Coordinates of C-alpha atoms and ligand atoms in Angstrom, one line a residue:
X294 CA -29.2 25.1 -41.0
X295 CA -29.9 28.6 -39.9
X296 CA -27.0 30.5 -38.4
X297 CA -27.5 32.5 -35.1
X298 CA -25.3 35.1 -33.6
X299 CA -25.4 36.2 -29.9
X300 CA -24.6 39.9 -29.5
X301 CA -23.9 40.5 -25.8
X302 CA -22.9 37.2 -24.3
X303 CA -23.5 37.9 -20.6
X304 CA -25.9 36.1 -18.3
X305 CA -28.8 36.1 -20.8
X306 CA -26.8 35.7 -24.0
X307 CA -24.6 32.9 -22.7
X308 CA -27.6 31.0 -21.3
X309 CA -30.0 31.1 -24.2
X310 CA -27.2 30.8 -26.8
X311 CA -25.8 27.7 -25.1
X312 CA -29.3 26.1 -24.7
X313 CA -29.9 26.6 -28.5
X314 CA -26.5 25.3 -29.4
X315 CA -26.9 22.3 -27.2
X316 CA -30.0 21.5 -29.2
X317 CA -28.0 21.4 -32.4
X318 CA -28.5 25.1 -33.6
X319 CA -25.5 26.7 -35.2
X320 CA -24.7 29.5 -32.7
X321 CA -21.8 32.0 -32.8
X322 CA -21.0 34.1 -29.8
X323 CA -19.7 37.6 -29.9
X324 CA -17.6 37.8 -26.8
X325 CA -15.6 40.4 -25.1
X326 CA -14.2 39.8 -21.6
X327 CA -15.2 36.1 -21.5
X328 CA -13.5 35.2 -24.8
X329 CA -10.5 33.3 -23.4
X330 CA -12.3 31.5 -20.6
X331 CA -15.1 30.4 -23.0
X332 CA -12.5 29.2 -25.6
X333 CA -10.8 27.1 -22.8
X334 CA -13.6 25.9 -20.7
X335 CA -16.7 26.3 -22.8
X336 CA -20.0 27.7 -21.4
X337 CA -21.2 26.2 -18.1
X338 CA -24.8 26.4 -17.0
X339 CA -26.0 25.7 -13.5
X340 CA -29.8 25.7 -13.9
X341 CA -33.1 24.8 -12.3
X342 CA -33.8 23.3 -15.7
X343 CA -30.7 21.1 -15.6
X344 CA -27.0 21.8 -15.6
X345 CA -25.1 21.7 -18.9
X346 CA -21.8 22.4 -20.5
X347 CA -21.3 23.7 -24.1
X348 CA -17.9 22.8 -25.4
X349 CA -16.5 23.6 -27.9
X350 CA -18.1 27.0 -28.4
X351 CA -18.1 29.1 -31.7
X352 CA -16.5 32.1 -30.0
X353 CA -15.5 35.3 -31.8
X354 CA -14.2 38.7 -30.9
X355 CA -15.7 40.7 -33.8
X356 CA -18.9 40.7 -35.8
X357 CA -16.8 40.7 -39.0
X358 CA -15.3 37.3 -38.1
X359 CA -18.8 35.8 -37.6
X360 CA -20.2 37.2 -40.8
X361 CA -23.8 37.2 -42.0
X362 CA -26.3 35.1 -40.0
X363 CA -30.0 34.3 -40.2
X364 CA -30.9 35.4 -36.7
X365 CA -29.2 37.9 -34.3
X366 CA -30.1 37.6 -30.7
X367 CA -29.3 40.9 -28.9
X368 CA -28.6 40.4 -25.2
X369 CA -26.4 43.2 -24.1
X370 CA -27.5 45.9 -21.8
X371 CA -29.5 48.7 -23.6
X372 CA -26.6 51.0 -22.6
X373 CA -24.6 49.5 -25.4
X374 CA -27.2 50.1 -28.1
X375 CA -25.3 53.0 -29.7
X376 CA -23.0 50.3 -31.1
X377 CA -25.8 48.7 -33.2
X378 CA -24.8 50.7 -36.2
X379 CA -21.2 49.3 -36.2
X380 CA -21.8 45.8 -34.9
X381 CA -25.0 44.7 -36.7
X382 CA -24.2 45.4 -40.4
X383 CA -21.5 42.7 -40.8
X384 CA -23.9 40.2 -39.3
X385 CA -26.8 41.0 -41.6
X386 CA -27.9 39.7 -45.0
X387 CA -31.1 40.8 -46.7
X388 CA -33.4 38.6 -44.6
X389 CA -31.6 38.5 -41.3
X390 CA -34.1 38.5 -38.4
X391 CA -33.4 40.2 -35.0
X392 CA -34.6 39.2 -31.6
X393 CA -33.9 41.5 -28.6
X394 CA -34.1 39.9 -25.2
X395 CA -33.4 43.2 -23.4
X396 CA -35.5 44.8 -20.7
X397 CA -37.3 48.1 -21.0
X398 CA -38.6 50.1 -24.0
X399 CA -37.0 51.6 -27.0
X400 CA -34.8 48.6 -28.1
X401 CA -37.0 47.3 -30.9
X402 CA -37.3 50.8 -32.3
X403 CA -33.5 51.1 -32.5
X404 CA -33.3 47.8 -34.3
X405 CA -36.1 48.6 -36.6
X406 CA -34.3 51.8 -37.7
X407 CA -31.4 49.6 -38.9
X408 CA -33.2 46.6 -40.6
X409 CA -36.8 47.7 -40.9
X410 CA -39.6 46.8 -38.4
X411 CA -40.8 43.6 -40.1
X412 CA -37.6 41.8 -39.3
X413 CA -37.6 42.7 -35.5
X414 CA -38.9 40.6 -32.6
X415 CA -38.8 41.2 -28.9
X416 CA -38.5 38.6 -26.2
X417 CA -39.2 39.2 -22.5
X418 CA -37.3 36.9 -20.2
X419 CA -39.1 36.1 -16.9
X420 CA -36.0 34.5 -15.5
X421 CA -33.3 35.0 -12.9
X422 CA -29.9 34.6 -14.5
X423 CA -26.5 35.7 -13.1
X424 CA -23.1 35.4 -14.7
X425 CA -21.1 34.3 -11.6
X426 CA -17.7 34.1 -13.4
X427 CA -16.4 34.1 -17.0
X428 CA -18.5 31.7 -19.1
X429 CA -20.5 30.5 -16.0
X430 CA -24.2 31.3 -15.6
X431 CA -26.4 30.4 -12.7
X432 CA -30.1 30.2 -13.4
X433 CA -31.9 30.3 -10.1
X434 CA -35.6 30.8 -11.0
X435 CA -38.2 31.1 -13.7
X436 CA -37.5 30.6 -17.3
X437 CA -40.4 31.7 -19.5
X438 CA -39.6 33.8 -22.6
X439 CA -42.5 35.6 -24.2
X440 CA -41.7 36.3 -27.8
X441 CA -43.6 38.6 -30.2
X442 CA -43.2 40.3 -33.6
X443 CA -42.5 44.0 -33.4
X444 CA -44.8 44.6 -36.4
X445 CA -47.8 42.2 -36.6
X446 CA -47.1 40.2 -39.8
X447 CA -49.9 39.8 -42.4
X448 CA -49.2 36.1 -42.5
X449 CA -46.8 33.6 -40.8
X450 CA -45.4 35.0 -37.6
X451 CA -41.6 34.8 -37.3
X452 CA -42.0 34.9 -33.5
X453 CA -44.2 31.8 -33.5
X454 CA -41.6 29.8 -35.3
X455 CA -38.9 31.0 -32.9
X456 CA -41.0 30.0 -29.9
X457 CA -41.0 26.4 -31.3
X458 CA -37.2 26.4 -31.6
X459 CA -36.8 27.8 -28.1
X460 CA -39.1 25.1 -26.6
X461 CA -37.3 22.4 -28.4
X462 CA -34.1 23.7 -26.8
X463 CA -35.5 23.2 -23.2
X464 CA -36.4 26.9 -22.9
X465 CA -40.0 27.5 -21.8
X466 CA -41.4 30.0 -24.2
X467 CA -44.7 31.4 -25.4
X468 CA -45.9 33.5 -28.3
X469 CA -47.5 36.9 -27.8
X470 CA -49.5 38.6 -30.5
X471 CA -49.2 41.9 -28.6
X472 CA -45.5 42.6 -28.0
X473 CA -46.1 46.1 -26.7
X474 CA -48.4 44.8 -23.9
X475 CA -45.9 42.1 -23.1
X476 CA -43.2 44.7 -22.7
X477 CA -45.3 46.8 -20.3
X478 CA -46.2 43.6 -18.5
X479 CA -42.5 42.9 -17.9
X480 CA -42.0 46.5 -16.7
X481 CA -44.5 45.8 -13.9
X482 CA -41.6 43.9 -12.2
X483 CA -38.5 45.7 -13.5
X484 CA -39.6 49.3 -12.8
X485 CA -40.2 48.9 -9.1
X486 CA -37.8 46.1 -8.1
X487 CA -34.8 47.1 -10.3
X488 CA -35.6 50.7 -9.4
X489 CA -36.0 50.4 -5.6
X490 CA -33.0 48.1 -5.3
X491 CA -31.0 51.1 -6.6
X492 CA -32.9 53.8 -4.8
X493 CA -32.5 52.1 -1.5
X494 CA -28.7 52.0 -2.0
X495 CA -28.2 48.5 -3.5
X496 CA -30.4 46.1 -1.7
X497 CA -31.8 42.7 -2.6
X498 CA -35.5 41.9 -3.4
X499 CA -36.1 40.1 0.0
X500 CA -35.1 43.2 1.9
X501 CA -37.4 45.4 -0.3
X502 CA -40.3 43.1 0.6
X503 CA -39.4 42.8 4.3
X504 CA -39.8 46.6 4.8
X505 CA -43.5 47.6 4.8
X506 CA -42.6 51.1 3.4
X507 CA -40.7 49.8 0.3
X508 CA -43.3 47.0 -0.1
X509 CA -46.1 49.5 -0.3
X510 CA -44.0 51.7 -2.7
X511 CA -43.5 48.6 -4.9
X512 CA -47.3 48.2 -5.1
X513 CA -47.7 51.9 -5.9
X514 CA -45.1 51.9 -8.7
X515 CA -46.7 48.7 -10.2
X516 CA -50.1 50.5 -10.1
X517 CA -48.5 53.4 -12.1
X518 CA -47.0 51.1 -14.7
X519 CA -50.4 49.4 -15.2
X520 CA -52.1 52.8 -15.5
X521 CA -49.5 54.0 -18.0
X522 CA -49.9 50.9 -20.1
X523 CA -53.6 51.3 -20.1
X524 CA -53.3 54.9 -21.3
X525 CA -51.2 53.5 -24.2
X526 CA -53.8 50.9 -25.1
X527 CA -52.1 48.0 -23.3
X528 CA -54.5 46.3 -20.8
X529 CA -52.8 44.5 -17.9
X530 CA -54.8 42.7 -15.2
X531 CA -54.2 44.4 -11.8
X532 CA -54.1 40.9 -10.3
X533 CA -50.5 40.7 -11.6
X534 CA -49.4 43.0 -8.7
X535 CA -50.0 40.2 -6.1
X536 CA -48.8 37.6 -8.5
X537 CA -45.5 39.4 -9.0
X538 CA -45.0 40.0 -5.3
X539 CA -45.6 36.4 -4.4
X540 CA -43.3 35.2 -7.2
X541 CA -40.6 37.5 -6.0
X542 CA -40.8 36.1 -2.4
X543 CA -39.7 32.8 -3.9
X544 CA -36.5 34.4 -5.4
X545 CA -35.1 35.0 -1.8
X546 CA -32.2 37.5 -1.8
X547 CA -32.3 38.2 -5.6
X548 CA -30.1 40.9 -7.1
X549 CA -31.9 42.5 -10.1
X550 CA -29.6 43.0 -13.1
X551 CA -29.7 46.8 -12.7
X552 CA -28.8 46.6 -9.1
X553 CA -25.7 44.5 -10.0
X554 CA -24.7 47.2 -12.5
X555 CA -25.3 49.9 -9.9
X556 CA -23.2 48.3 -7.1
X557 CA -20.5 47.3 -9.5
X558 CA -20.1 50.9 -10.9
X559 CA -21.4 50.0 -14.4
X560 CA -23.8 52.1 -16.4
X561 CA -27.4 51.4 -15.5
X562 CA -30.2 50.9 -18.1
X563 CA -31.9 54.0 -16.9
X564 CA -33.3 55.2 -20.3
X565 CA -34.8 51.8 -21.2
X566 CA -36.3 50.9 -17.9
X567 CA -37.3 54.3 -16.4
X568 CA -36.9 57.3 -18.7
X569 CA -38.6 55.9 -21.8
X570 CA -41.6 54.4 -20.0
X571 CA -42.0 57.6 -18.1
X572 CA -41.8 59.7 -21.3
X573 CA -44.4 57.5 -23.0
X574 CA -46.7 57.5 -19.9
X575 CA -46.7 61.3 -19.8
X576 CA -47.2 61.6 -23.5
X577 CA -50.3 59.5 -23.1
X578 CA -51.5 61.7 -20.3
X579 CA -51.2 59.0 -17.5
X580 CA -50.8 60.2 -13.9
X581 CA -47.7 58.3 -12.7
X582 CA -46.3 60.1 -9.6
X583 CA -44.7 57.1 -8.1
X584 CA -42.8 56.2 -11.3
X585 CA -41.7 59.8 -11.5
X586 CA -40.5 60.0 -7.9
X587 CA -38.7 56.7 -8.3
X588 CA -36.9 57.8 -11.5
X589 CA -35.7 61.0 -9.6
X590 CA -34.4 58.9 -6.7
X591 CA -32.4 56.6 -9.1
X592 CA -30.9 59.6 -10.8
X593 CA -29.9 61.0 -7.5
X594 CA -28.2 57.7 -6.6
X595 CA -26.4 57.6 -10.0
X596 CA -25.2 61.2 -9.5
X597 CA -23.9 60.4 -6.0
X598 CA -22.0 57.4 -7.4
X599 CA -20.0 59.5 -9.9
Ligands
NDP861 N1 -30.0 38.7 -16.0 C1 -31.3 38.5 -16.0 O1 -31.8 37.6 -15.3 C2 -32.2 39.2 -16.9 C3 -31.7 40.2 -17.8 N2 -32.6 40.8 -18.7 C4 -32.1 41.8 -19.6 O2 -31.2 41.2 -20.6 C5 -30.2 42.1 -21.0 C6 -28.9 41.5 -20.7 O3 -28.7 41.4 -19.3 P1 -27.6 40.5 -18.6 O4 -27.3 39.3 -19.4 O5 -28.0 40.3 -17.2 O6 -26.4 41.4 -18.7 P2 -24.8 41.1 -18.5 O7 -24.2 42.4 -18.0 O8 -24.6 39.8 -17.8 O9 -24.3 40.9 -20.0 C7 -24.2 41.9 -21.0 C8 -23.1 41.4 -21.9 O10 -23.0 42.3 -23.0 C9 -21.6 42.4 -23.3 N3 -21.3 43.6 -24.0 C10 -21.6 44.9 -23.7 N4 -21.0 45.7 -24.6 C11 -20.4 44.9 -25.5 C12 -19.7 45.2 -26.7 N5 -19.5 46.5 -27.1 N6 -19.2 44.2 -27.4 C13 -19.4 42.9 -27.0 N7 -20.1 42.6 -25.9 C14 -20.6 43.6 -25.2 C15 -20.9 42.3 -22.0 O11 -19.6 42.1 -22.1 P3 -18.5 42.3 -21.0 O12 -18.7 41.2 -20.0 O13 -17.2 42.3 -21.7 O14 -18.8 43.7 -20.4 C16 -21.7 41.2 -21.3 O15 -21.2 40.0 -21.6 C17 -30.5 43.4 -20.3 O16 -31.3 44.2 -21.1 C18 -31.3 43.0 -19.0 O17 -32.1 44.0 -18.5 C19 -33.9 40.4 -18.8 C20 -34.4 39.5 -18.0 C21 -33.6 38.8 -17.0
KPL862 C1 -37.6 40.3 -13.3 C2 -36.3 39.5 -13.6 C3 -35.8 38.9 -12.4 C4 -36.8 38.4 -14.5 O1 -38.0 37.9 -14.1 C5 -35.4 40.5 -14.4 O2 -35.8 40.9 -15.4 C6 -34.1 41.1 -13.9 O3 -33.4 40.7 -13.0 O4 -33.8 42.1 -14.6

């Protein structure tokens, strides 16, 4: 059987790791603050796709204790990526594959520097997951994971095989043969909603949509993201703007992951979700004034918080 390690076992890592383990996969979790609770109570999922408990859990405090695995799933915030160089080597053998489920841009590139681009995959999670207490994840909406290879393989996609394993574990998943476009497609949501939830001082998505001014800003930022993607050769249908706004209405008072980090005083994934997309947009010559203004407002909020 193939061994899997979850690096960053928060909302996303606990949820997908537990689903895979419940389907018989050999999953080890690298845990920090949740270690004791998970050892005692296991991982508990309350989910629109069915509640579940994983117990016992293969729980570890260090990568060295886990040892080499066949697949590493990275699900910590991009703000922890500087630790890749120390955490990943003990988990790798010569063919270990890596899947990042992180939001934003720049994560695959960091992994590719360590193991080479052909072993890296990216997954975009169109899902609402919150870790409500240690080892306990609530999954309130959505569920699809779009998985693609960072470097299009000459034959036999690793990502396609992984999609099959995710689906068999009760995780809706689809394969993308264009990971870069899929990443920008995900940013169409994260850039405005995660961003304005911080820029407006820590507010939920229902409040952003209830205010005509912020709602119109959401549309404008989404337009910029789609324009930036196009300048980089990634075509996104502008109809996704209405689709995403309607989908978000169904999430009620949702707290985007970056907004939770902001209100709880933790580091925010600013580089991955705003700075790097903006840098790439400008390099490609895209006119993105709303993305730019939003990034400045977030920086201002983060400065005030210090
Ligand atoms: N939540 C969601 O619905 C979605 C999130 N995403 C993306 O997925 C990624 C993960 O998000 P999410 O699960 O919400 O984040 P969480 O904050 O819930 O989880 C991050 C986890 O990483 C762990 N971690 C951080 N640093 C280390 C370290 N040095 N060693 C071991 N563990 C560490 C944290 O441990 P500790 O608890 O000890 O700090 C925590 O368990 C992000 O990129 C996010 O943008 C994408 C789509 C949806
Ligand atoms: C957009 C969403 C809710 C998943 O669809 C997400 O990525 C987040 O909360 O960060």
